[in-house]
Amino acid sequence: MTPLKTLQDHLLNEKIDLAIINNPASIAYFTGFISEPHERIFLLFVTPEDSYLFTPMLDKAEAQAASGLSVYGYEDADDPWQVIDKTILSSLNPLKTVAIQEDSLTVAWFHALTPFLNEANLTDISNTLDQIKRLKTSEEVQKLHESGQLADEAIKVGVESLRVGISEEEVVAIIEFEMKKRGVSKMSFPTMVLFGDHAASPHGTPGKRQLQPNELVLFDLGVIYNGYASDMTRTVCFGDVSDEIKSIYQIVLEAQETAQKSASPGMTAHELDQIARDIIEEAGYGEYFMHRLGHGIGQSVHEYPNIRPGNDLPLDEDMCFSIEPGIYIPDYVGIRIEDCVHLTDHGAESFTHHPKELQIIPIKN
């Protein structure tokens, strides 16, 4: 059964007349058409019996070829909401119940759309979409492996670019240029390269800071390839660092590898998070691990589920998610190690394979 048919069956069972999907990644998942419309209106309308794509006119032919659905377009001079009403909604009214994506529909789009729904009852379909997308098919897993392989190459490029005096921004530029040459249309998120104590900010922004001998370098990056994301983090040593920092690295490595080896269907997201968190807490660094252990991955870099404390969601075979513990001590050091994995009946298979043991990179000028 296709994901679109699964969604239509849900609408039928729940007596929902229409679902309006606005997130481009969700639309791509259900239709096969990948698009980034920017500010233009791009929507998927799904009823229990039929589906319609609404796109800018400049994307109409490509959307038709990729999706095989009925596709309606509009020119930039048109009022898209009036076109939607005339071409789609008018034939569906009266609508009693309409489902929307509350987690991604903007307030502006909501106010523009609802006058054409004739006071239908609104319900949120976000969780249902998460549930449909949470288990990856073998084809999706293969695409995630391909994306992960490119992330491995990106880390290798970054490591090989390290030299005294190079800036964080320059390393990012080298990585992203090399990925473009390999056919990567875009990165999963802004590439992160942080030197020394700058990495103590878990979501730090690369800047003009220049690399000095004997400090750590944190890489957090991923690519979008064939519509699927990768995400990985490695922390390497440029030259040498203190024994204390090396010890902290080993704690993070133990937490990451133990959690990854322990992951299995049936355990909860909380239990997996706790495995890594216990190791860091027992070593005395619990207060410096301040984020969740992981997140789902697929067409988007951050998907359902959250691998976090208090989440009693059972992990199922064919879920894909990250395992990324870290220790961040302000003004001193930041270390994170991350792989994204596919959960199988025999454990977690990683999409990325760059070495995780502390790499000592020779100093070069």
CSV table of C-alpha atoms in Angstrom, one decimal, residues 97-352:
chain,number,residue,atom,x,y,z
A,97,THR,CA,-14.2,18.2,8.6
A,98,VAL,CA,-10.8,19.4,7.2
A,99,ALA,CA,-7.4,18.3,8.5
A,100,ILE,CA,-4.4,20.7,8.4
A,101,GLN,CA,-0.8,20.5,9.4
A,102,GLU,CA,-0.7,22.7,12.5
A,103,ASP,CA,3.0,22.1,13.0
A,104,SER,CA,3.9,23.8,9.7
A,105,LEU,CA,1.0,25.9,8.4
A,106,THR,CA,1.8,29.6,8.8
A,107,VAL,CA,-0.7,31.9,10.4
A,108,ALA,CA,-0.8,34.0,7.2
A,109,TRP,CA,-1.7,30.9,5.1
A,110,PHE,CA,-4.2,29.8,7.7
A,111,HIS,CA,-6.1,33.1,7.6
A,112,ALA,CA,-6.0,33.1,3.8
A,113,LEU,CA,-7.3,29.6,3.4
A,114,THR,CA,-10.0,29.2,6.0
A,115,PRO,CA,-12.5,31.6,4.5
A,116,PHE,CA,-12.8,29.2,1.6
A,117,LEU,CA,-13.6,26.2,3.9
A,118,ASN,CA,-17.1,27.4,4.7
A,119,GLU,CA,-16.7,27.0,8.5
A,120,ALA,CA,-15.7,23.3,8.3
A,121,ASN,CA,-14.5,21.8,11.5
A,122,LEU,CA,-10.6,21.8,11.6
A,123,THR,CA,-8.5,19.0,13.0
A,124,ASP,CA,-4.7,18.5,13.1
A,125,ILE,CA,-3.2,15.8,10.9
A,126,SER,CA,0.5,16.4,11.9
A,127,ASN,CA,0.7,13.4,14.2
A,128,THR,CA,-0.9,11.1,11.7
A,129,LEU,CA,1.6,12.1,9.0
A,130,ASP,CA,4.4,11.4,11.5
A,131,GLN,CA,3.1,7.9,12.2
A,132,ILE,CA,2.8,7.2,8.4
A,133,LYS,CA,6.4,8.4,7.8
A,134,ARG,CA,8.0,6.9,10.9
A,135,LEU,CA,8.8,3.5,9.3
A,136,LYS,CA,11.1,3.7,6.4
A,137,THR,CA,10.8,1.4,3.3
A,138,SER,CA,13.8,-0.4,1.9
A,139,GLU,CA,14.0,2.1,-0.9
A,140,GLU,CA,14.1,5.0,1.7
A,141,VAL,CA,16.8,3.2,3.7
A,142,GLN,CA,19.0,2.8,0.6
A,143,LYS,CA,18.7,6.5,-0.1
A,144,LEU,CA,19.7,7.3,3.5
A,145,HIS,CA,22.7,5.1,3.1
A,146,GLU,CA,23.7,7.0,-0.1
A,147,SER,CA,23.2,10.3,1.6
A,148,GLY,CA,25.3,9.0,4.6
A,149,GLN,CA,28.1,8.0,2.3
A,150,LEU,CA,28.3,11.5,1.0
A,151,ALA,CA,28.4,12.9,4.6
A,152,ASP,CA,31.4,10.6,5.3
A,153,GLU,CA,33.1,12.1,2.2
A,154,ALA,CA,32.3,15.6,3.5
A,155,ILE,CA,33.9,14.9,6.9
A,156,LYS,CA,37.0,13.5,5.1
A,157,VAL,CA,37.2,16.7,3.0
A,158,GLY,CA,36.9,18.9,6.1
A,159,VAL,CA,39.6,17.0,8.0
A,160,GLU,CA,42.0,17.1,5.0
A,161,SER,CA,41.5,20.9,4.8
A,162,LEU,CA,42.7,21.6,8.3
A,163,ARG,CA,45.8,23.8,8.6
A,164,VAL,CA,47.1,26.5,11.0
A,165,GLY,CA,45.3,29.8,10.4
A,166,ILE,CA,42.4,28.5,8.3
A,167,SER,CA,39.1,29.9,9.5
A,168,GLU,CA,35.9,28.0,10.4
A,169,GLU,CA,34.1,29.7,7.5
A,170,GLU,CA,36.8,28.6,5.0
A,171,VAL,CA,36.5,25.0,6.0
A,172,VAL,CA,32.8,25.2,5.6
A,173,ALA,CA,33.3,26.7,2.1
A,174,ILE,CA,35.7,23.9,1.1
A,175,ILE,CA,33.3,21.2,2.3
A,176,GLU,CA,30.3,22.6,0.5
A,177,PHE,CA,32.1,23.3,-2.7
A,178,GLU,CA,33.4,19.7,-2.9
A,179,MET,CA,29.9,18.4,-2.2
A,180,LYS,CA,28.5,20.5,-5.0
A,181,LYS,CA,31.1,18.9,-7.3
A,182,ARG,CA,29.7,15.5,-6.2
A,183,GLY,CA,26.1,16.3,-7.2
A,184,VAL,CA,24.8,17.5,-3.9
A,185,SER,CA,22.1,20.1,-4.4
A,186,LYS,CA,22.1,21.4,-0.9
A,187,MET,CA,23.3,20.5,2.6
A,188,SER,CA,20.8,19.2,5.2
A,189,PHE,CA,21.4,22.2,7.4
A,190,PRO,CA,24.0,24.9,7.7
A,191,THR,CA,27.3,23.1,7.9
A,192,MET,CA,28.9,23.5,11.4
A,193,VAL,CA,32.7,23.6,11.8
A,194,LEU,CA,33.8,24.9,15.3
A,195,PHE,CA,37.3,25.1,16.7
A,196,GLY,CA,38.4,24.6,20.3
A,197,ASP,CA,36.2,26.1,23.0
A,198,HIS,CA,33.9,27.5,20.3
A,199,ALA,CA,32.4,24.0,20.1
A,200,ALA,CA,31.1,24.4,23.6
A,201,SER,CA,28.1,26.0,22.0
A,202,PRO,CA,26.1,22.9,20.7
A,203,HIS,CA,24.6,25.0,17.9
A,204,GLY,CA,27.5,27.4,17.4
A,205,THR,CA,27.9,29.4,14.2
A,206,PRO,CA,31.1,29.1,12.2
A,207,GLY,CA,33.0,32.4,12.0
A,208,LYS,CA,36.3,33.9,11.3
A,209,ARG,CA,38.1,32.2,14.2
A,210,GLN,CA,41.3,30.7,12.9
A,211,LEU,CA,42.6,27.2,13.7
A,212,GLN,CA,45.5,27.0,16.1
A,213,PRO,CA,47.7,24.0,16.9
A,214,ASN,CA,46.5,21.6,19.6
A,215,GLU,CA,42.8,22.1,19.7
A,216,LEU,CA,39.7,20.1,18.8
A,217,VAL,CA,37.6,20.6,15.7
A,218,LEU,CA,33.9,19.7,15.7
A,219,PHE,CA,32.2,18.9,12.4
A,220,ASP,CA,28.4,18.6,12.2
A,221,LEU,CA,27.1,18.3,8.7
A,222,GLY,CA,24.8,16.4,6.3
A,223,VAL,CA,23.6,16.5,2.7
A,224,ILE,CA,20.3,16.2,0.9
A,225,TYR,CA,20.7,13.6,-1.9
A,226,ASN,CA,17.9,12.1,-3.9
A,227,GLY,CA,15.5,13.7,-1.5
A,228,TYR,CA,16.9,12.2,1.7
A,229,ALA,CA,19.0,13.7,4.4
A,230,SER,CA,22.2,12.7,6.3
A,231,ASP,CA,23.4,14.1,9.6
A,232,MET,CA,26.7,13.2,11.4
A,233,THR,CA,29.1,14.7,13.9
A,234,ARG,CA,32.8,14.0,14.4
A,235,THR,CA,35.2,15.7,16.7
A,236,VAL,CA,38.9,15.4,15.8
A,237,CYS,CA,42.1,16.7,17.4
A,238,PHE,CA,44.4,19.0,15.4
A,239,GLY,CA,47.7,18.2,17.0
A,240,ASP,CA,47.5,17.3,20.7
A,241,VAL,CA,45.3,18.2,23.6
A,242,SER,CA,45.4,17.6,27.4
A,243,ASP,CA,44.7,14.2,28.9
A,244,GLU,CA,41.6,15.7,30.6
A,245,ILE,CA,40.1,16.6,27.2
A,246,LYS,CA,41.0,13.2,25.8
A,247,SER,CA,39.3,11.6,28.8
A,248,ILE,CA,36.1,13.6,28.1
A,249,TYR,CA,36.2,12.5,24.5
A,250,GLN,CA,36.4,8.9,25.6
A,251,ILE,CA,33.3,9.4,27.8
A,252,VAL,CA,31.3,10.8,24.9
A,253,LEU,CA,32.5,8.0,22.7
A,254,GLU,CA,31.5,5.3,25.2
A,255,ALA,CA,28.1,6.9,25.6
A,256,GLN,CA,27.5,7.1,21.8
A,257,GLU,CA,28.8,3.6,21.0
A,258,THR,CA,27.0,1.9,24.0
A,259,ALA,CA,23.7,3.5,23.0
A,260,GLN,CA,24.1,2.6,19.4
A,261,LYS,CA,25.0,-1.0,20.2
A,262,SER,CA,22.1,-1.2,22.7
A,263,ALA,CA,19.4,0.1,20.4
A,264,SER,CA,16.7,-2.5,19.7
A,265,PRO,CA,13.0,-2.7,18.7
A,266,GLY,CA,10.8,-2.6,21.8
A,267,MET,CA,12.9,-0.3,24.0
A,268,THR,CA,11.5,3.1,24.5
A,269,ALA,CA,13.1,6.4,23.3
A,270,HIS,CA,13.5,7.3,27.0
A,271,GLU,CA,15.4,4.1,27.7
A,272,LEU,CA,17.8,4.6,24.8
A,273,ASP,CA,18.5,8.2,25.8
A,274,GLN,CA,19.1,7.1,29.4
A,275,ILE,CA,21.7,4.6,28.4
A,276,ALA,CA,24.0,7.4,27.0
A,277,ARG,CA,22.9,9.9,29.7
A,278,ASP,CA,23.8,7.5,32.5
A,279,ILE,CA,27.4,7.1,31.2
A,280,ILE,CA,27.9,10.8,31.1
A,281,GLU,CA,26.3,11.5,34.4
A,282,GLU,CA,28.3,8.7,36.2
A,283,ALA,CA,31.5,10.3,34.9
A,284,GLY,CA,30.4,13.6,36.5
A,285,TYR,CA,29.5,15.6,33.4
A,286,GLY,CA,25.7,15.2,33.4
A,287,GLU,CA,25.0,18.9,33.6
A,288,TYR,CA,27.0,19.4,30.4
A,289,PHE,CA,24.8,17.1,28.3
A,290,MET,CA,21.8,19.4,27.8
A,291,HIS,CA,20.1,18.1,24.7
A,292,ARG,CA,18.2,15.0,23.6
A,293,LEU,CA,20.1,12.0,22.5
A,294,GLY,CA,18.6,12.1,19.0
A,295,HIS,CA,15.9,12.8,16.4
A,296,GLY,CA,14.3,11.0,13.5
A,297,ILE,CA,15.7,11.4,10.0
A,298,GLY,CA,14.3,10.9,6.5
A,299,GLN,CA,13.5,13.5,3.9
A,300,SER,CA,14.1,16.1,6.5
A,301,VAL,CA,17.0,16.2,8.9
A,302,HIS,CA,14.8,16.5,12.0
A,303,GLU,CA,11.8,14.2,11.9
A,304,TYR,CA,9.7,12.1,14.3
A,305,PRO,CA,10.6,10.6,16.8
A,306,ASN,CA,12.5,12.4,19.5
A,307,ILE,CA,14.9,10.3,21.4
A,308,ARG,CA,14.7,12.2,24.7
A,309,PRO,CA,14.1,11.8,28.4
A,310,GLY,CA,10.5,11.1,29.3
A,311,ASN,CA,9.5,9.9,25.8
A,312,ASP,CA,7.9,6.4,26.3
A,313,LEU,CA,7.4,5.8,22.6
A,314,PRO,CA,8.5,2.2,21.8
A,315,LEU,CA,11.1,2.1,19.1
A,316,ASP,CA,10.1,0.0,16.1
A,317,GLU,CA,12.0,-1.9,13.4
A,318,ASP,CA,12.6,0.4,10.4
A,319,MET,CA,12.7,3.6,12.4
A,320,CYS,CA,15.7,5.8,11.5
A,321,PHE,CA,17.1,8.3,14.0
A,322,SER,CA,20.3,9.9,15.3
A,323,ILE,CA,22.4,9.0,18.3
A,324,GLU,CA,24.4,12.0,19.3
A,325,PRO,CA,25.5,12.5,22.9
A,326,GLY,CA,27.8,15.4,23.8
A,327,ILE,CA,29.6,17.2,26.6
A,328,TYR,CA,29.8,21.0,26.4
A,329,ILE,CA,31.8,22.9,29.0
A,330,PRO,CA,31.6,26.7,28.5
A,331,ASP,CA,34.8,28.4,27.6
A,332,TYR,CA,36.7,25.1,27.7
A,333,VAL,CA,35.6,22.3,25.3
A,334,GLY,CA,32.7,20.9,23.3
A,335,ILE,CA,32.6,17.3,22.0
A,336,ARG,CA,29.8,15.5,20.2
A,337,ILE,CA,29.8,12.2,18.2
A,338,GLU,CA,26.8,11.4,16.0
A,339,ASP,CA,25.6,8.7,13.7
A,340,CYS,CA,22.1,8.2,12.2
A,341,VAL,CA,21.0,4.6,12.2
A,342,HIS,CA,18.4,2.3,10.8
A,343,LEU,CA,16.8,0.1,13.5
A,344,THR,CA,16.5,-3.5,12.5
A,345,ASP,CA,15.6,-6.8,14.2
A,346,HIS,CA,19.3,-7.3,14.9
A,347,GLY,CA,20.2,-3.8,16.1
A,348,ALA,CA,21.1,-0.4,14.7
A,349,GLU,CA,22.8,-0.1,11.3
A,350,SER,CA,24.7,3.2,10.8
A,351,PHE,CA,24.4,5.3,7.7
A,352,THR,CA,27.8,6.9,8.4
